[in-house]
Tab-separated table of C-alpha atoms in Angstrom:
chain	number	residue	atom	x	y	z
Z	139	MET	CA	26.039	-7.317	15.515
Z	140	PRO	CA	28.655	-10.092	16.060
Z	141	PRO	CA	31.187	-10.543	13.209
Z	142	SER	CA	29.779	-13.967	12.363
Z	143	SER	CA	26.281	-12.520	11.927
Z	144	LYS	CA	27.614	-9.793	9.651
Z	145	ILE	CA	29.268	-12.418	7.464
Z	146	LEU	CA	26.025	-14.420	7.220
Z	147	LEU	CA	24.030	-11.319	6.337
Z	148	ALA	CA	26.492	-10.317	3.615
Z	149	ALA	CA	26.375	-13.830	2.165
Z	150	ALA	CA	22.559	-13.756	2.086
Z	151	LEU	CA	22.538	-10.447	0.242
Z	152	LEU	CA	25.060	-11.660	-2.328
Z	153	SER	CA	23.026	-14.809	-2.910
Z	154	ALA	CA	19.853	-12.777	-3.523
Z	155	CYS	CA	21.703	-10.550	-5.982
Z	156	ALA	CA	22.770	-13.568	-7.999
Z	157	THR	CA	19.181	-14.842	-8.063
Z	158	VAL	CA	17.236	-11.727	-9.064
Z	159	GLY	CA	19.850	-9.347	-10.419
Z	160	ALA	CA	19.311	-6.810	-7.616
Z	161	ALA	CA	20.243	-6.506	-3.979
Z	162	ALA	CA	17.748	-7.914	-1.505
Z	163	PRO	CA	16.053	-5.413	0.793
Z	164	THR	CA	16.921	-5.020	4.416
Z	165	SER	CA	13.865	-5.495	6.616
Z	166	LYS	CA	12.767	-6.745	9.977
Z	167	ALA	CA	11.898	-10.404	9.551
Z	168	GLY	CA	8.210	-10.957	10.144
Z	169	SER	CA	7.309	-7.255	10.143
Z	170	THR	CA	3.576	-6.814	9.640
Z	171	GLY	CA	2.002	-4.977	6.731
Z	172	LEU	CA	-0.346	-2.055	7.307
Z	173	ALA	CA	-4.056	-1.936	6.465
Z	174	GLY	CA	-4.382	-2.119	2.694
Z	175	PHE	CA	-7.028	-2.164	0.008
Z	176	SER	CA	-10.518	-3.461	0.563
Z	177	PRO	CA	-10.724	-6.981	-0.913
Z	178	VAL	CA	-14.063	-5.971	-2.412
Z	179	SER	CA	-12.764	-3.071	-4.525
Z	180	GLY	CA	-8.973	-3.420	-4.704
Z	181	PRO	CA	-6.908	-0.570	-6.176
Z	182	VAL	CA	-8.586	1.654	-8.744
Z	183	ILE	CA	-6.164	3.163	-11.272
Z	184	GLN	CA	-7.944	5.523	-13.651
Z	185	ASN	CA	-6.802	6.487	-17.159
Z	186	GLY	CA	-4.045	3.889	-17.302
Z	187	ARG	CA	-3.188	1.417	-20.049
Z	188	TYR	CA	-1.918	-2.135	-20.366
Z	189	THR	CA	1.753	-2.043	-21.272
Z	190	ALA	CA	5.192	-3.296	-20.201
Z	191	ALA	CA	6.272	-2.435	-16.655
Z	192	PRO	CA	9.194	0.005	-16.212
Z	193	GLU	CA	12.485	-1.872	-15.766
Z	194	ALA	CA	13.268	-0.213	-12.426
Z	195	ILE	CA	9.983	-1.418	-10.942
Z	196	VAL	CA	10.466	-4.920	-12.350
Z	197	ALA	CA	13.874	-5.113	-10.634
Z	198	PHE	CA	12.518	-3.673	-7.382
Z	199	VAL	CA	9.601	-6.118	-7.212
Z	200	ALA	CA	11.914	-9.051	-7.950
Z	201	ALA	CA	14.204	-8.094	-5.058
Z	202	LEU	CA	11.554	-8.165	-2.320
Z	203	PRO	CA	11.617	-11.061	0.153
Z	204	THR	CA	8.781	-13.557	-0.170
Z	205	ARG	CA	8.346	-13.700	3.604
Z	206	ASP	CA	7.110	-10.066	3.457
Z	207	VAL	CA	5.173	-9.772	0.183
Z	208	LEU	CA	4.003	-13.445	0.209
Z	209	LEU	CA	4.051	-13.877	-3.584
Z	210	PRO	CA	6.962	-16.120	-4.653
Z	211	LYS	CA	9.536	-14.689	-7.025
Z	212	GLN	CA	8.449	-16.887	-9.937
Z	213	LEU	CA	4.889	-15.590	-9.734
Z	214	ARG	CA	6.054	-11.972	-9.404
Z	215	HIS	CA	8.300	-12.438	-12.442
Z	216	ARG	CA	5.387	-13.846	-14.431
Z	217	LEU	CA	3.125	-10.933	-13.489
Z	218	MET	CA	5.735	-8.234	-14.121
Z	219	THR	CA	6.921	-9.540	-17.490
Z	220	ALA	CA	3.350	-9.683	-18.797
Z	221	GLN	CA	1.351	-6.560	-19.620
Z	222	VAL	CA	0.510	-4.538	-16.497
Z	223	TYR	CA	-2.019	-1.759	-15.977
Z	224	LEU	CA	0.128	1.372	-15.739
Z	225	ARG	CA	-0.386	5.088	-15.248
Z	226	SER	CA	2.455	7.591	-15.398
Z	227	VAL	CA	2.393	10.391	-12.816
Z	228	PRO	CA	4.485	13.597	-12.964
Z	229	GLY	CA	7.224	13.374	-10.346
Z	230	THR	CA	9.988	15.553	-8.977
Z	231	GLY	CA	11.677	17.636	-11.664
Z	232	ASP	CA	11.582	15.826	-15.001
Z	233	ARG	CA	11.227	12.379	-13.438
Z	234	THR	CA	8.169	10.154	-13.736
Z	235	GLU	CA	6.365	8.266	-10.994
Z	236	TYR	CA	4.093	5.273	-11.576
Z	237	LEU	CA	0.886	3.605	-10.491
Z	238	LEU	CA	0.912	-0.050	-11.485
Z	239	ALA	CA	-1.191	-3.174	-10.975
Z	240	ASP	CA	-1.302	-6.503	-12.720
Z	241	LYS	CA	-5.090	-6.020	-12.951
Z	242	ASN	CA	-7.203	-3.013	-12.108
Z	243	GLY	CA	-9.763	-3.530	-9.343
Z	244	ALA	CA	-10.651	-6.431	-7.059
Z	245	ARG	CA	-8.932	-9.139	-9.160
Z	246	TYR	CA	-5.443	-7.704	-8.639
Z	247	SER	CA	-2.475	-9.652	-7.255
Z	248	LEU	CA	0.158	-6.901	-7.220
Z	249	TRP	CA	-0.006	-3.092	-6.824
Z	250	VAL	CA	2.853	-0.553	-6.706
Z	251	ARG	CA	2.998	3.246	-6.375
Z	252	SER	CA	6.455	4.771	-6.900
Z	253	PHE	CA	7.576	8.200	-5.634
Z	254	GLU	CA	10.678	10.062	-6.791
Z	255	GLY	CA	12.836	11.649	-4.097
Z	256	ARG	CA	14.259	15.154	-3.974
Z	257	ARG	CA	17.698	13.578	-4.280
Z	258	ARG	CA	18.140	12.087	-7.736
Z	259	GLY	CA	18.375	8.321	-7.487
Z	260	SER	CA	16.212	8.020	-4.367
Z	261	THR	CA	12.767	6.450	-4.709
Z	262	GLY	CA	9.966	5.468	-2.351
Z	263	TYR	CA	7.599	2.594	-3.021
Z	264	LEU	CA	4.265	1.572	-1.555
Z	265	VAL	CA	3.381	-2.025	-2.350
Z	266	GLN	CA	0.614	-4.535	-1.763
Z	267	MET	CA	0.515	-8.123	-3.020
Z	268	ARG	CA	-1.801	-11.081	-2.477
Z	269	MET	CA	-2.867	-14.480	-3.772
Z	270	PRO	CA	-5.984	-16.561	-3.100
Z	271	CYS	CA	-5.600	-19.020	-0.244
Z	272	ALA	CA	-7.030	-21.674	-2.550
Z	273	SER	CA	-3.944	-21.231	-4.763
Z	274	VAL	CA	-1.239	-21.398	-2.101
Z	275	ALA	CA	-0.869	-25.189	-2.124
Z	276	THR	CA	-0.675	-25.282	-5.931
Z	277	VAL	CA	1.817	-22.411	-6.058
Z	278	GLN	CA	3.963	-24.160	-3.431
Z	279	THR	CA	4.314	-27.218	-5.677
Z	280	GLU	CA	5.680	-24.946	-8.434
Z	281	SER	CA	7.974	-22.896	-6.195
Z	282	THR	CA	11.311	-23.726	-4.601
Z	283	GLU	CA	10.668	-21.078	-1.935
Z	284	ASP	CA	9.173	-21.663	1.473
Z	285	LEU	CA	5.671	-20.151	1.494
Z	286	ALA	CA	5.205	-20.570	5.251
Z	287	ALA	CA	4.271	-16.892	5.667
Z	288	ALA	CA	1.499	-17.232	3.071
Z	289	ARG	CA	0.211	-20.386	4.755
Z	290	ARG	CA	0.132	-18.618	8.128
Z	291	ALA	CA	-1.825	-15.740	6.599
Z	292	CYS	CA	-4.361	-18.186	5.199
Z	293	ALA	CA	-4.689	-19.972	8.553
Z	294	ARG	CA	-6.419	-16.917	10.028
Z	295	PRO	CA	-10.180	-17.225	10.514
Z	296	GLN	CA	-12.165	-16.533	7.313
Z	297	ALA	CA	-9.019	-15.653	5.350
Z	298	GLU	CA	-9.564	-15.722	1.581
Z	299	PHE	CA	-6.195	-14.282	0.539
Z	300	ALA	CA	-2.582	-14.415	1.639
Z	301	ASP	CA	-2.279	-10.630	1.700
Z	302	SER	CA	0.885	-8.645	2.407
Z	303	GLY	CA	-1.029	-5.556	3.467
Z	304	LEU	CA	0.481	-2.182	2.586
Z	305	ARG	CA	4.276	-2.133	2.745
Z	306	ALA	CA	6.705	0.790	2.328
Z	307	TYR	CA	10.265	0.767	0.959
Z	308	LEU	CA	13.034	3.264	0.271
Z	309	VAL	CA	15.576	2.682	-2.493
Z	310	ALA	CA	18.779	4.639	-3.129
Z	311	ALA	CA	20.536	4.130	-6.472
Z	312	GLY	CA	22.850	1.152	-6.360
Z	313	LYS	CA	21.774	0.098	-2.868
Z	314	ALA	CA	19.421	-2.488	-1.436
Z	315	PRO	CA	15.781	-1.535	-0.852
Z	316	VAL	CA	15.048	-0.779	2.780
Z	317	ASP	CA	11.742	-1.883	4.314
Z	318	VAL	CA	10.385	1.049	6.357
Z	319	THR	CA	6.894	-0.336	6.958
Z	320	ALA	CA	7.463	-0.689	10.693
Z	321	SER	CA	8.359	3.006	10.995
Z	322	LEU	CA	4.829	4.072	9.996
Z	323	ARG	CA	2.116	4.438	12.620
Z	324	ALA	CA	-0.622	1.871	12.093
Z	325	PRO	CA	-4.075	3.407	11.472
Z	326	GLU	CA	-5.602	1.204	14.160
Z	327	LEU	CA	-3.685	3.277	16.713
Z	328	SER	CA	-5.313	6.475	15.451
Z	329	LEU	CA	-8.801	5.101	16.018
Z	330	GLY	CA	-8.195	3.000	19.122
Z	331	ARG	CA	-9.568	-0.422	19.998
Z	332	GLU	CA	-12.706	0.862	21.725
Z	333	ARG	CA	-13.757	2.956	18.717
Z	334	LEU	CA	-13.017	0.125	16.280
Z	335	ASP	CA	-15.150	-2.219	18.382
Z	336	ARG	CA	-18.015	0.288	18.179
Z	337	TYR	CA	-17.642	0.480	14.414
Z	338	ARG	CA	-17.638	-3.293	14.137
Z	339	ALA	CA	-20.810	-3.513	16.206
Z	340	LEU	CA	-22.461	-1.124	13.716
Z	341	GLY	CA	-21.477	-3.368	10.819
Z	342	ALA	CA	-18.741	-1.085	9.453
Z	343	ASN	CA	-15.976	-2.483	7.255
Z	344	PRO	CA	-12.366	-2.862	8.443
Z	345	ILE	CA	-9.889	-0.036	7.833
Z	346	ALA	CA	-8.964	0.169	4.148
Z	347	LEU	CA	-6.939	2.350	1.792
Z	348	ASP	CA	-8.515	5.118	-0.247
Z	349	ASP	CA	-6.301	5.573	-3.337
Z	350	SER	CA	-8.610	8.051	-5.085
Z	351	ARG	CA	-5.945	10.802	-5.088
Z	352	ALA	CA	-2.901	8.605	-5.730
Z	353	ALA	CA	-2.505	9.825	-9.314
Z	354	VAL	CA	-2.676	13.538	-8.461
Z	355	ALA	CA	-1.008	13.769	-5.031
Z	356	PRO	CA	1.608	11.784	-3.077
Z	357	THR	CA	-1.093	10.722	-0.627
Z	358	LEU	CA	-3.240	7.755	0.347
Z	359	ARG	CA	-5.832	7.726	3.091
Z	360	TRP	CA	-7.039	5.124	5.553
Z	361	VAL	CA	-10.793	5.104	6.112
Z	362	VAL	CA	-13.525	2.973	7.636
Z	363	GLU	CA	-16.668	2.687	5.519
Z	364	ALA	CA	-19.922	2.401	7.455
Z	365	ASP	CA	-22.847	0.130	6.715
Z	366	PRO	CA	-25.065	2.323	4.460
Z	367	GLU	CA	-28.051	1.485	6.651
Z	368	ARG	CA	-26.209	2.199	9.918
Z	369	PRO	CA	-24.130	5.386	9.598
Z	370	LEU	CA	-21.692	6.360	12.323
Z	371	PRO	CA	-23.075	8.608	15.078
Z	372	ALA	CA	-23.047	12.341	14.296
Z	373	LYS	CA	-21.041	12.950	17.484
Z	374	ASP	CA	-18.188	10.712	16.286
Z	375	THR	CA	-15.282	13.110	15.748
Z	376	ARG	CA	-13.615	10.845	13.166
Z	377	GLY	CA	-16.713	10.655	10.971
Z	378	PHE	CA	-17.360	12.525	7.718
Z	379	GLN	CA	-19.561	12.227	4.620
Z	380	GLY	CA	-22.662	12.133	6.773
Z	381	GLY	CA	-21.323	9.315	8.925
Z	382	MET	CA	-20.604	7.086	5.939
Z	383	LYS	CA	-16.846	7.153	6.546
Z	384	ALA	CA	-14.398	7.545	9.432
Z	385	HIS	CA	-10.900	8.984	9.097
Z	386	ALA	CA	-7.957	6.810	10.201
Z	387	GLY	CA	-4.996	8.816	8.870
Z	388	PHE	CA	-3.011	9.725	5.760
Z	389	VAL	CA	0.234	8.243	4.489
Z	390	ILE	CA	2.223	10.717	2.380
Z	391	TRP	CA	5.553	10.924	0.564
Z	392	ASN	CA	7.334	14.123	1.627
Z	393	GLY	CA	10.107	13.920	-0.970
Z	394	ASP	CA	12.545	12.122	1.331
Z	395	ARG	CA	10.505	9.557	3.239
Z	396	PHE	CA	7.004	8.378	4.075
Z	397	GLU	CA	5.018	9.997	6.886
Z	398	VAL	CA	1.722	9.270	8.579
Z	399	ARG	CA	-0.303	12.385	9.315
Z	400	ASP	CA	-3.686	12.927	10.903
Z	401	SER	CA	-4.431	16.093	8.915
Z	402	LEU	CA	-2.988	17.857	5.879
Z	403	PRO	CA	-3.585	20.794	3.524
Z	404	ARG	CA	-6.079	20.561	0.681
Z	405	LYS	CA	-3.294	20.484	-1.952
Z	406	LEU	CA	-2.339	17.015	-0.679
Z	407	TRP	CA	-5.966	15.791	-0.903
Z	408	PRO	CA	-7.449	17.834	-3.766
Z	409	CYS	CA	-11.101	17.778	-4.728
Z	410	PRO	CA	-11.869	15.752	-7.856
Z	411	PRO	CA	-13.103	17.759	-10.842
Z	412	ARG	CA	-16.853	18.383	-10.862
Z	413	ASP	CA	-17.338	16.799	-7.418
Z	414	GLU	CA	-19.924	19.054	-5.797
Z	415	SER	CA	-19.672	17.201	-2.478
Z	416	CYS	CA	-16.040	18.312	-2.074
Z	417	PRO	CA	-14.916	19.951	0.104
Z	418	ASP	CA	-16.910	18.143	2.765
Z	419	PRO	CA	-17.507	20.485	5.745
Z	420	GLN	CA	-17.519	17.452	8.048
Z	421	ASP	CA	-14.048	16.407	6.933
Z	422	ARG	CA	-12.028	18.339	9.519
Z	423	TYR	CA	-8.822	16.477	8.628
Z	424	VAL	CA	-8.313	18.199	5.250
Z	425	LEU	CA	-7.509	21.859	5.835
Z	426	GLY	CA	-8.510	24.575	3.369
Z	427	LYS	CA	-10.818	24.712	0.359
């Protein structure tokens, strides 16, 4: 990087620190989020409670660039200083991890899952944020930030939300968050365009996140849900649950960084209590009983 560019970058980081009280993350401008939650269901956090957000997560959320998460800082501040729906999750050693959303379910605007690293002071975050396209113009009148990225998201055909998609960050104590979203393999690549076109022709939903194990394992899963009246063909090697779902990959926290895996051991995708349908013999991507 030329010396002049380094100076400009340093100045930008210092300016962000003065604004939000934390260093701004380093990221690739315009990097695209990964497939996130279904807009129909949103994140489902079970056994949480409405309470104040942990200070570390408040500071982290405030530091993220609007061009990536789409929600302006003022709106994030408003959401994070109100009561949020929070569940504490046992983390590494005596440290606590968190599942957090401003609202549980389809009406959410902000969702965060934190992961403690093996090295004390290192933390991973998965994040998704969104706002209704109908609100973007109003929010822009209240914000001093440029919401061009949100407007572009809403310009897509049939878009209802300016949605960041799933984004991944690493944070080391005292340092700026680092956007690592682009380092993760997109689930569309696991399925391939031809297969996705076949699913679409059968009326299946787009790829979406399954967060059903997020409180008990450092794992989320990408799946395609079929039309209940048009299950996926039995010969489809990605299908499971009687053709009602197709597997598109797992994203896990390994204690140091995020990874995308196509299969993993049962301990990273445990069966829910009293779920007689689990393990599913058709689900060849979860190994073991």
